[in-house]
Amino acid sequence: MALTKRHNLIQRLQTAFPRGKPFDHQQLAKLGVSSALAHHYLKSGWLTRLGRGVFMFPNDTLRRDDCLKFLSRQIPGFHVGGKTALAWRGVRHNLPTREPLSLWGEGKASLPEWFEKLFPSRYTTRNPFSPRLPKNFGLQPLPETPDGVFVSVPERALLEMLSEVGVHQGIEEARNIMEGARSLRPEVLTTLLKNCRRVKVVRLCVSWAEELNLPWAAAAKKAAEKRLGRGRWVHRLKDGTYLVLKP
């Protein structure tokens, strides 16, 4: 009788957690699996431990998008942003196949080791936007995965990428990617620029948009006119070189 009950519970787990998805102690507890029972399943080979309190089924292959969705429940403000979000939304420039994922979040959270081994990533909490920006503004799942993880819309992703210039993002590549961002929505970009607290991001966006003759350049300049100033803007990059933007 006990064996039958345990077998039925395993079947419930397999139904609740389709293949490719990680799951944690809290999710197991909701299905009636205590910590002691989870430990028994581990010893019996019915579960595999990924990290502290995180599991998968044996011989399973975890799917990237399911893992990202799992992390979004663990990390406040978690989303795919910057260069990765641009590429996923169709704005790219010779993106390497093993380019690290650009992931963003709030607080001092860090990516678990098991995830980084499977999916090389770069995680940052350096949010370039003011707290005044409405929560989740410019964050949406991709159209093909409406229940998936939040991914920055192109306008937000562009500014996130520009905030990484000189840190983890090369200047030439960023400019080349931006050249392909011709279909940005002026009204969305305006809201983001007005709530961007990094002068470097604002100046890069406006300056390069004008140089590249992008359709939304005028709207960007108008949104940022109080932040631009009249003189040159000089910024020392992480590698010791200087970024100089003309007025």
PDB file of C-alpha atoms in Angstrom, residues 14-221:
ATOM      1  CA  GLN A  14       6.164  13.928 -13.285  1.00  0.00           C
ATOM      2  CA  THR A  15       2.827  15.432 -14.315  1.00  0.00           C
ATOM      3  CA  ALA A  16       3.355  18.635 -12.334  1.00  0.00           C
ATOM      4  CA  PHE A  17       6.930  19.154 -13.584  1.00  0.00           C
ATOM      5  CA  PRO A  18       7.240  18.331 -17.283  1.00  0.00           C
ATOM      6  CA  ARG A  19      10.636  17.290 -18.553  1.00  0.00           C
ATOM      7  CA  GLY A  20      13.121  20.117 -19.014  1.00  0.00           C
ATOM      8  CA  LYS A  21      12.037  22.099 -15.945  1.00  0.00           C
ATOM      9  CA  PRO A  22      13.890  22.505 -12.640  1.00  0.00           C
ATOM     10  CA  PHE A  23      11.863  22.660  -9.432  1.00  0.00           C
ATOM     11  CA  ASP A  24      12.499  23.482  -5.788  1.00  0.00           C
ATOM     12  CA  HIS A  25      11.556  22.471  -2.249  1.00  0.00           C
ATOM     13  CA  GLN A  26       8.623  24.881  -2.111  1.00  0.00           C
ATOM     14  CA  GLN A  27       7.085  23.426  -5.244  1.00  0.00           C
ATOM     15  CA  LEU A  28       7.594  19.902  -3.910  1.00  0.00           C
ATOM     16  CA  ALA A  29       6.025  20.833  -0.573  1.00  0.00           C
ATOM     17  CA  LYS A  30       2.858  21.985  -2.346  1.00  0.00           C
ATOM     18  CA  LEU A  31       2.535  18.472  -3.736  1.00  0.00           C
ATOM     19  CA  GLY A  32       3.013  16.856  -0.336  1.00  0.00           C
ATOM     20  CA  VAL A  33       6.734  16.039  -0.648  1.00  0.00           C
ATOM     21  CA  SER A  34       8.512  16.853   2.609  1.00  0.00           C
ATOM     22  CA  SER A  35      12.238  17.502   2.884  1.00  0.00           C
ATOM     23  CA  ALA A  36      12.703  14.011   4.294  1.00  0.00           C
ATOM     24  CA  LEU A  37      10.774  12.439   1.429  1.00  0.00           C
ATOM     25  CA  ALA A  38      12.705  14.507  -1.132  1.00  0.00           C
ATOM     26  CA  HIS A  39      15.931  13.208   0.448  1.00  0.00           C
ATOM     27  CA  HIS A  40      14.619   9.650   0.103  1.00  0.00           C
ATOM     28  CA  TYR A  41      13.815  10.245  -3.580  1.00  0.00           C
ATOM     29  CA  LEU A  42      17.360  11.534  -4.088  1.00  0.00           C
ATOM     30  CA  LYS A  43      18.869   8.416  -2.484  1.00  0.00           C
ATOM     31  CA  SER A  44      16.540   6.214  -4.520  1.00  0.00           C
ATOM     32  CA  GLY A  45      17.547   7.888  -7.771  1.00  0.00           C
ATOM     33  CA  TRP A  46      14.117   9.322  -8.560  1.00  0.00           C
ATOM     34  CA  LEU A  47      15.373  12.898  -8.258  1.00  0.00           C
ATOM     35  CA  THR A  48      18.696  14.604  -8.994  1.00  0.00           C
ATOM     36  CA  ARG A  49      19.961  17.607  -7.010  1.00  0.00           C
ATOM     37  CA  LEU A  50      20.998  20.661  -9.038  1.00  0.00           C
ATOM     38  CA  GLY A  51      21.841  22.905  -6.104  1.00  0.00           C
ATOM     39  CA  ARG A  52      20.637  23.626  -2.617  1.00  0.00           C
ATOM     40  CA  GLY A  53      16.899  22.963  -2.629  1.00  0.00           C
ATOM     41  CA  VAL A  54      16.700  22.667  -6.442  1.00  0.00           C
ATOM     42  CA  PHE A  55      16.045  19.448  -8.321  1.00  0.00           C
ATOM     43  CA  MET A  56      15.457  17.846 -11.698  1.00  0.00           C
ATOM     44  CA  PHE A  57      14.515  14.384 -12.911  1.00  0.00           C
ATOM     45  CA  PRO A  58      17.376  11.974 -13.618  1.00  0.00           C
ATOM     46  CA  ASN A  59      18.773  11.973 -17.176  1.00  0.00           C
ATOM     47  CA  ASP A  60      16.717  15.047 -18.019  1.00  0.00           C
ATOM     48  CA  THR A  61      17.851  17.844 -20.335  1.00  0.00           C
ATOM     49  CA  LEU A  62      16.957  21.238 -18.911  1.00  0.00           C
ATOM     50  CA  ARG A  63      15.547  23.791 -21.323  1.00  0.00           C
ATOM     51  CA  ARG A  64      16.977  27.308 -21.258  1.00  0.00           C
ATOM     52  CA  ASP A  65      13.629  29.096 -21.277  1.00  0.00           C
ATOM     53  CA  ASP A  66      12.207  26.952 -18.493  1.00  0.00           C
ATOM     54  CA  CYS A  67      15.298  27.623 -16.392  1.00  0.00           C
ATOM     55  CA  LEU A  68      14.976  31.357 -16.998  1.00  0.00           C
ATOM     56  CA  LYS A  69      11.340  31.243 -15.934  1.00  0.00           C
ATOM     57  CA  PHE A  70      12.375  29.357 -12.782  1.00  0.00           C
ATOM     58  CA  LEU A  71      14.952  32.030 -11.935  1.00  0.00           C
ATOM     59  CA  SER A  72      12.395  34.786 -12.510  1.00  0.00           C
ATOM     60  CA  ARG A  73      10.452  33.405  -9.550  1.00  0.00           C
ATOM     61  CA  GLN A  74      13.569  33.546  -7.385  1.00  0.00           C
ATOM     62  CA  ILE A  75      15.123  36.925  -8.307  1.00  0.00           C
ATOM     63  CA  PRO A  76      13.200  40.242  -8.085  1.00  0.00           C
ATOM     64  CA  GLY A  77      13.123  42.196 -11.333  1.00  0.00           C
ATOM     65  CA  PHE A  78      14.686  39.313 -13.268  1.00  0.00           C
ATOM     66  CA  HIS A  79      14.609  39.637 -17.043  1.00  0.00           C
ATOM     67  CA  VAL A  80      16.573  39.105 -20.226  1.00  0.00           C
ATOM     68  CA  GLY A  81      17.959  42.471 -21.296  1.00  0.00           C
ATOM     69  CA  GLY A  82      20.603  44.364 -23.220  1.00  0.00           C
ATOM     70  CA  LYS A  83      22.240  42.770 -26.257  1.00  0.00           C
ATOM     71  CA  THR A  84      20.531  39.409 -25.719  1.00  0.00           C
ATOM     72  CA  ALA A  85      17.064  40.966 -25.650  1.00  0.00           C
ATOM     73  CA  LEU A  86      17.847  42.934 -28.819  1.00  0.00           C
ATOM     74  CA  ALA A  87      18.962  39.760 -30.581  1.00  0.00           C
ATOM     75  CA  TRP A  88      15.895  37.813 -29.438  1.00  0.00           C
ATOM     76  CA  ARG A  89      13.710  40.614 -30.771  1.00  0.00           C
ATOM     77  CA  GLY A  90      15.459  40.676 -34.146  1.00  0.00           C
ATOM     78  CA  VAL A  91      18.087  43.421 -33.697  1.00  0.00           C
ATOM     79  CA  ARG A  92      21.536  41.847 -33.987  1.00  0.00           C
ATOM     80  CA  HIS A  93      24.948  42.197 -35.610  1.00  0.00           C
ATOM     81  CA  ASN A  94      27.001  39.033 -36.107  1.00  0.00           C
ATOM     82  CA  LEU A  95      26.053  37.696 -32.686  1.00  0.00           C
ATOM     83  CA  PRO A  96      28.307  34.759 -31.709  1.00  0.00           C
ATOM     84  CA  THR A  97      26.450  31.508 -31.072  1.00  0.00           C
ATOM     85  CA  ARG A  98      27.927  31.188 -27.565  1.00  0.00           C
ATOM     86  CA  GLU A  99      27.470  34.815 -26.588  1.00  0.00           C
ATOM     87  CA  PRO A 100      26.732  34.960 -22.815  1.00  0.00           C
ATOM     88  CA  LEU A 101      23.134  35.731 -21.962  1.00  0.00           C
ATOM     89  CA  SER A 102      22.620  39.291 -20.707  1.00  0.00           C
ATOM     90  CA  LEU A 103      20.470  38.916 -17.593  1.00  0.00           C
ATOM     91  CA  TRP A 104      19.270  41.664 -15.281  1.00  0.00           C
ATOM     92  CA  GLY A 105      17.735  41.812 -11.831  1.00  0.00           C
ATOM     93  CA  GLU A 106      17.484  43.677  -8.553  1.00  0.00           C
ATOM     94  CA  GLY A 107      19.325  43.352  -5.274  1.00  0.00           C
ATOM     95  CA  LYS A 108      22.380  41.225  -4.550  1.00  0.00           C
ATOM     96  CA  ALA A 109      21.115  37.982  -6.025  1.00  0.00           C
ATOM     97  CA  SER A 110      23.506  35.846  -8.044  1.00  0.00           C
ATOM     98  CA  LEU A 111      22.943  33.182 -10.648  1.00  0.00           C
ATOM     99  CA  PRO A 112      23.181  29.602  -9.367  1.00  0.00           C
ATOM    100  CA  GLU A 113      26.242  27.625 -10.402  1.00  0.00           C
ATOM    101  CA  TRP A 114      24.214  24.891 -12.110  1.00  0.00           C
ATOM    102  CA  PHE A 115      22.558  27.467 -14.371  1.00  0.00           C
ATOM    103  CA  GLU A 116      25.806  29.192 -15.383  1.00  0.00           C
ATOM    104  CA  LYS A 117      27.381  25.843 -16.266  1.00  0.00           C
ATOM    105  CA  LEU A 118      24.516  25.068 -18.613  1.00  0.00           C
ATOM    106  CA  PHE A 119      23.947  28.569 -19.979  1.00  0.00           C
ATOM    107  CA  PRO A 120      26.918  30.989 -19.840  1.00  0.00           C
ATOM    108  CA  SER A 121      25.514  34.305 -18.663  1.00  0.00           C
ATOM    109  CA  ARG A 122      26.364  37.753 -17.392  1.00  0.00           C
ATOM    110  CA  TYR A 123      24.139  39.048 -14.600  1.00  0.00           C
ATOM    111  CA  THR A 124      23.928  42.693 -13.577  1.00  0.00           C
ATOM    112  CA  THR A 125      21.945  44.782 -11.131  1.00  0.00           C
ATOM    113  CA  ARG A 126      23.165  48.112 -12.553  1.00  0.00           C
ATOM    114  CA  ASN A 127      19.728  49.387 -13.463  1.00  0.00           C
ATOM    115  CA  PRO A 128      20.127  52.558 -15.569  1.00  0.00           C
ATOM    116  CA  PHE A 129      16.573  53.711 -14.880  1.00  0.00           C
ATOM    117  CA  SER A 130      15.095  55.844 -12.139  1.00  0.00           C
ATOM    118  CA  PRO A 131      12.767  54.280  -9.545  1.00  0.00           C
ATOM    119  CA  ARG A 132      10.140  56.624 -10.992  1.00  0.00           C
ATOM    120  CA  LEU A 133       9.887  54.429 -14.088  1.00  0.00           C
ATOM    121  CA  PRO A 134       6.676  52.378 -13.755  1.00  0.00           C
ATOM    122  CA  LYS A 135       7.310  48.809 -12.613  1.00  0.00           C
ATOM    123  CA  ASN A 136       7.991  46.425 -15.510  1.00  0.00           C
ATOM    124  CA  PHE A 137       7.830  49.224 -18.072  1.00  0.00           C
ATOM    125  CA  GLY A 138       9.352  47.909 -21.297  1.00  0.00           C
ATOM    126  CA  LEU A 139       9.393  44.311 -20.076  1.00  0.00           C
ATOM    127  CA  GLN A 140       7.271  41.701 -21.862  1.00  0.00           C
ATOM    128  CA  PRO A 141       7.479  38.010 -22.715  1.00  0.00           C
ATOM    129  CA  LEU A 142       8.294  37.220 -26.324  1.00  0.00           C
ATOM    130  CA  PRO A 143       5.176  36.870 -28.531  1.00  0.00           C
ATOM    131  CA  GLU A 144       5.917  33.191 -29.182  1.00  0.00           C
ATOM    132  CA  THR A 145       6.194  32.424 -25.436  1.00  0.00           C
ATOM    133  CA  PRO A 146       3.455  34.498 -23.749  1.00  0.00           C
ATOM    134  CA  ASP A 147       4.004  32.713 -20.415  1.00  0.00           C
ATOM    135  CA  GLY A 148       7.781  32.980 -20.611  1.00  0.00           C
ATOM    136  CA  VAL A 149      10.338  35.134 -18.847  1.00  0.00           C
ATOM    137  CA  PHE A 150      10.264  38.914 -19.265  1.00  0.00           C
ATOM    138  CA  VAL A 151      12.449  40.160 -22.119  1.00  0.00           C
ATOM    139  CA  SER A 152      13.214  43.866 -22.574  1.00  0.00           C
ATOM    140  CA  VAL A 153      11.462  45.463 -25.531  1.00  0.00           C
ATOM    141  CA  PRO A 154      13.910  46.895 -28.111  1.00  0.00           C
ATOM    142  CA  GLU A 155      13.783  50.429 -26.706  1.00  0.00           C
ATOM    143  CA  ARG A 156      14.692  49.344 -23.184  1.00  0.00           C
ATOM    144  CA  ALA A 157      17.173  46.722 -24.391  1.00  0.00           C
ATOM    145  CA  LEU A 158      19.041  49.348 -26.419  1.00  0.00           C
ATOM    146  CA  LEU A 159      19.518  51.632 -23.418  1.00  0.00           C
ATOM    147  CA  GLU A 160      20.559  48.674 -21.255  1.00  0.00           C
ATOM    148  CA  MET A 161      23.181  47.739 -23.843  1.00  0.00           C
ATOM    149  CA  LEU A 162      24.457  51.322 -23.987  1.00  0.00           C
ATOM    150  CA  SER A 163      24.818  51.344 -20.213  1.00  0.00           C
ATOM    151  CA  GLU A 164      27.272  48.430 -20.615  1.00  0.00           C
ATOM    152  CA  VAL A 165      29.469  50.254 -23.158  1.00  0.00           C
ATOM    153  CA  GLY A 166      32.982  50.456 -21.772  1.00  0.00           C
ATOM    154  CA  VAL A 167      32.184  47.874 -19.094  1.00  0.00           C
ATOM    155  CA  HIS A 168      31.295  44.586 -20.793  1.00  0.00           C
ATOM    156  CA  GLN A 169      30.266  45.984 -24.163  1.00  0.00           C
ATOM    157  CA  GLY A 170      32.589  47.162 -26.939  1.00  0.00           C
ATOM    158  CA  ILE A 171      31.937  50.543 -28.531  1.00  0.00           C
ATOM    159  CA  GLU A 172      32.120  49.482 -32.180  1.00  0.00           C
ATOM    160  CA  GLU A 173      29.846  46.484 -31.744  1.00  0.00           C
ATOM    161  CA  ALA A 174      27.287  48.534 -29.788  1.00  0.00           C
ATOM    162  CA  ARG A 175      27.215  51.149 -32.534  1.00  0.00           C
ATOM    163  CA  ASN A 176      26.808  48.493 -35.218  1.00  0.00           C
ATOM    164  CA  ILE A 177      23.929  46.878 -33.337  1.00  0.00           C
ATOM    165  CA  MET A 178      22.285  50.256 -32.785  1.00  0.00           C
ATOM    166  CA  GLU A 179      22.436  50.934 -36.523  1.00  0.00           C
ATOM    167  CA  GLY A 180      19.959  48.086 -36.992  1.00  0.00           C
ATOM    168  CA  ALA A 181      17.502  49.476 -34.436  1.00  0.00           C
ATOM    169  CA  ARG A 182      15.555  51.543 -36.920  1.00  0.00           C
ATOM    170  CA  SER A 183      12.025  50.652 -35.821  1.00  0.00           C
ATOM    171  CA  LEU A 184      12.033  51.864 -32.228  1.00  0.00           C
ATOM    172  CA  ARG A 185       8.804  53.432 -30.975  1.00  0.00           C
ATOM    173  CA  PRO A 186       9.426  57.107 -30.136  1.00  0.00           C
ATOM    174  CA  GLU A 187       6.805  57.211 -27.379  1.00  0.00           C
ATOM    175  CA  VAL A 188       8.340  54.229 -25.528  1.00  0.00           C
ATOM    176  CA  LEU A 189      11.895  55.499 -25.984  1.00  0.00           C
ATOM    177  CA  THR A 190      10.869  58.964 -24.768  1.00  0.00           C
ATOM    178  CA  THR A 191       9.545  57.559 -21.477  1.00  0.00           C
ATOM    179  CA  LEU A 192      12.704  55.520 -20.957  1.00  0.00           C
ATOM    180  CA  LEU A 193      15.074  58.391 -21.744  1.00  0.00           C
ATOM    181  CA  LYS A 194      13.235  60.736 -19.418  1.00  0.00           C
ATOM    182  CA  ASN A 195      13.644  58.168 -16.659  1.00  0.00           C
ATOM    183  CA  CYS A 196      17.253  57.229 -17.460  1.00  0.00           C
ATOM    184  CA  ARG A 197      19.640  58.339 -14.714  1.00  0.00           C
ATOM    185  CA  ARG A 198      22.904  57.728 -16.606  1.00  0.00           C
ATOM    186  CA  VAL A 199      24.241  60.610 -18.656  1.00  0.00           C
ATOM    187  CA  LYS A 200      26.455  58.256 -20.671  1.00  0.00           C
ATOM    188  CA  VAL A 201      23.438  56.303 -21.878  1.00  0.00           C
ATOM    189  CA  VAL A 202      21.459  59.383 -22.830  1.00  0.00           C
ATOM    190  CA  ARG A 203      24.368  61.031 -24.648  1.00  0.00           C
ATOM    191  CA  LEU A 204      25.307  57.858 -26.534  1.00  0.00           C
ATOM    192  CA  CYS A 205      21.719  57.255 -27.591  1.00  0.00           C
ATOM    193  CA  VAL A 206      21.168  60.760 -28.938  1.00  0.00           C
ATOM    194  CA  SER A 207      24.621  61.235 -30.470  1.00  0.00           C
ATOM    195  CA  TRP A 208      24.753  57.915 -32.306  1.00  0.00           C
ATOM    196  CA  ALA A 209      21.126  58.147 -33.415  1.00  0.00           C
ATOM    197  CA  GLU A 210      21.890  61.451 -35.132  1.00  0.00           C
ATOM    198  CA  GLU A 211      25.137  60.176 -36.666  1.00  0.00           C
ATOM    199  CA  LEU A 212      23.407  57.055 -37.977  1.00  0.00           C
ATOM    200  CA  ASN A 213      20.401  59.057 -39.195  1.00  0.00           C
ATOM    201  CA  LEU A 214      17.946  56.802 -37.376  1.00  0.00           C
ATOM    202  CA  PRO A 215      14.238  57.623 -37.855  1.00  0.00           C
ATOM    203  CA  TRP A 216      13.660  58.253 -34.155  1.00  0.00           C
ATOM    204  CA  ALA A 217      16.707  60.485 -33.587  1.00  0.00           C
ATOM    205  CA  ALA A 218      14.708  63.713 -33.329  1.00  0.00           C
ATOM    206  CA  ALA A 219      12.334  62.234 -30.755  1.00  0.00           C
ATOM    207  CA  ALA A 220      15.278  60.992 -28.679  1.00  0.00           C
ATOM    208  CA  LYS A 221      16.965  64.391 -28.753  1.00  0.00           C
TER     209      LYS A 221
END
